[in-house]
mmCIF file of C-alpha atoms in Angstrom:
data_model
loop_
_atom_site.group_PDB
_atom_site.id
_atom_site.type_symbol
_atom_site.label_atom_id
_atom_site.label_comp_id
_atom_site.label_asym_id
_atom_site.label_seq_id
_atom_site.Cartn_x
_atom_site.Cartn_y
_atom_site.Cartn_z
ATOM 1 C CA MET A 21 27.339 53.431 21.386
ATOM 2 C CA PRO A 22 26.574 50.454 19.141
ATOM 3 C CA LYS A 23 24.800 47.439 20.564
ATOM 4 C CA ILE A 24 26.898 44.456 21.648
ATOM 5 C CA LYS A 25 26.559 41.561 19.237
ATOM 6 C CA THR A 26 25.518 38.249 20.746
ATOM 7 C CA ASN A 27 28.233 35.605 20.623
ATOM 8 C CA ARG A 28 26.388 32.869 18.702
ATOM 9 C CA GLY A 29 28.527 30.071 20.182
ATOM 10 C CA ALA A 30 27.639 31.233 23.695
ATOM 11 C CA ALA A 31 23.954 31.631 22.786
ATOM 12 C CA LYS A 32 23.800 27.944 21.826
ATOM 13 C CA ARG A 33 25.466 26.812 25.077
ATOM 14 C CA PHE A 34 23.901 28.992 27.773
ATOM 15 C CA ARG A 35 20.349 29.966 28.793
ATOM 16 C CA LEU A 36 19.157 32.420 31.400
ATOM 17 C CA THR A 37 16.861 31.156 34.153
ATOM 18 C CA GLY A 38 13.896 33.124 35.434
ATOM 19 C CA THR A 39 15.938 34.436 38.354
ATOM 20 C CA GLY A 40 18.753 35.581 36.044
ATOM 21 C CA LYS A 41 21.230 32.785 36.702
ATOM 22 C CA ILE A 42 22.997 31.093 33.782
ATOM 23 C CA ARG A 43 22.145 27.469 33.023
ATOM 24 C CA ARG A 44 24.608 25.241 31.180
ATOM 25 C CA MET A 45 24.975 21.568 30.278
ATOM 26 C CA LYS A 46 27.785 19.483 31.750
ATOM 27 C CA ALA A 47 30.914 18.474 29.817
ATOM 28 C CA PHE A 48 32.475 15.019 29.164
ATOM 29 C CA THR A 49 29.450 13.450 27.427
ATOM 30 C CA SER A 50 30.551 13.242 23.792
ATOM 31 C CA HIS A 51 32.939 10.279 23.539
ATOM 32 C CA ILE A 52 34.986 7.698 25.491
ATOM 33 C CA LEU A 53 31.826 6.739 27.374
ATOM 34 C CA THR A 54 32.680 3.065 27.927
ATOM 35 C CA LYS A 55 34.930 3.706 30.922
ATOM 36 C CA LYS A 56 32.395 6.020 32.588
ATOM 37 C CA SER A 57 29.866 4.452 34.931
ATOM 38 C CA THR A 58 26.146 4.502 34.136
ATOM 39 C CA LYS A 59 25.493 6.661 37.195
ATOM 40 C CA ARG A 60 28.124 9.183 36.115
ATOM 41 C CA LYS A 61 26.743 9.368 32.548
ATOM 42 C CA ARG A 62 23.203 9.799 33.889
ATOM 43 C CA ASN A 63 24.278 12.689 36.126
ATOM 44 C CA LEU A 64 26.143 14.363 33.255
ATOM 45 C CA ARG A 65 22.842 14.641 31.320
ATOM 46 C CA LYS A 66 21.477 17.144 33.811
ATOM 47 C CA SER A 67 21.968 20.868 33.466
ATOM 48 C CA THR A 68 23.676 22.950 36.120
ATOM 49 C CA ILE A 69 24.195 26.602 37.049
ATOM 50 C CA ALA A 70 27.354 28.378 35.841
ATOM 51 C CA THR A 71 29.670 29.690 38.553
ATOM 52 C CA LYS A 72 29.432 33.302 39.657
ATOM 53 C CA ALA A 73 33.012 33.930 38.443
ATOM 54 C CA ASP A 74 32.083 32.978 34.859
ATOM 55 C CA SER A 75 28.592 34.504 34.802
ATOM 56 C CA THR A 76 29.755 38.083 34.191
ATOM 57 C CA ARG A 77 31.670 37.132 31.041
ATOM 58 C CA ILE A 78 28.921 34.803 29.808
ATOM 59 C CA ARG A 79 26.271 37.483 30.358
ATOM 60 C CA ARG A 80 28.327 39.943 28.310
ATOM 61 C CA MET A 81 28.700 37.394 25.474
ATOM 62 C CA LEU A 82 24.925 36.888 25.508
ATOM 63 C CA GLY A 83 24.416 40.636 25.258
ATOM 64 C CA LYS A 84 22.395 40.810 28.493
#
């Protein structure tokens, strides 16, 4: 069996935590920021954990 190639787009977007969960950055931060409140923009800067439903596919794309 050949090794699974890492999806380079996924590798740039997701990181594994020490416990094996998948960390990702939040969306909606690139443009049209004037109508978003300062509090909302500040909270969008933080990273979050990917849902369990998506983690299986993401893990496979990362080759883990």
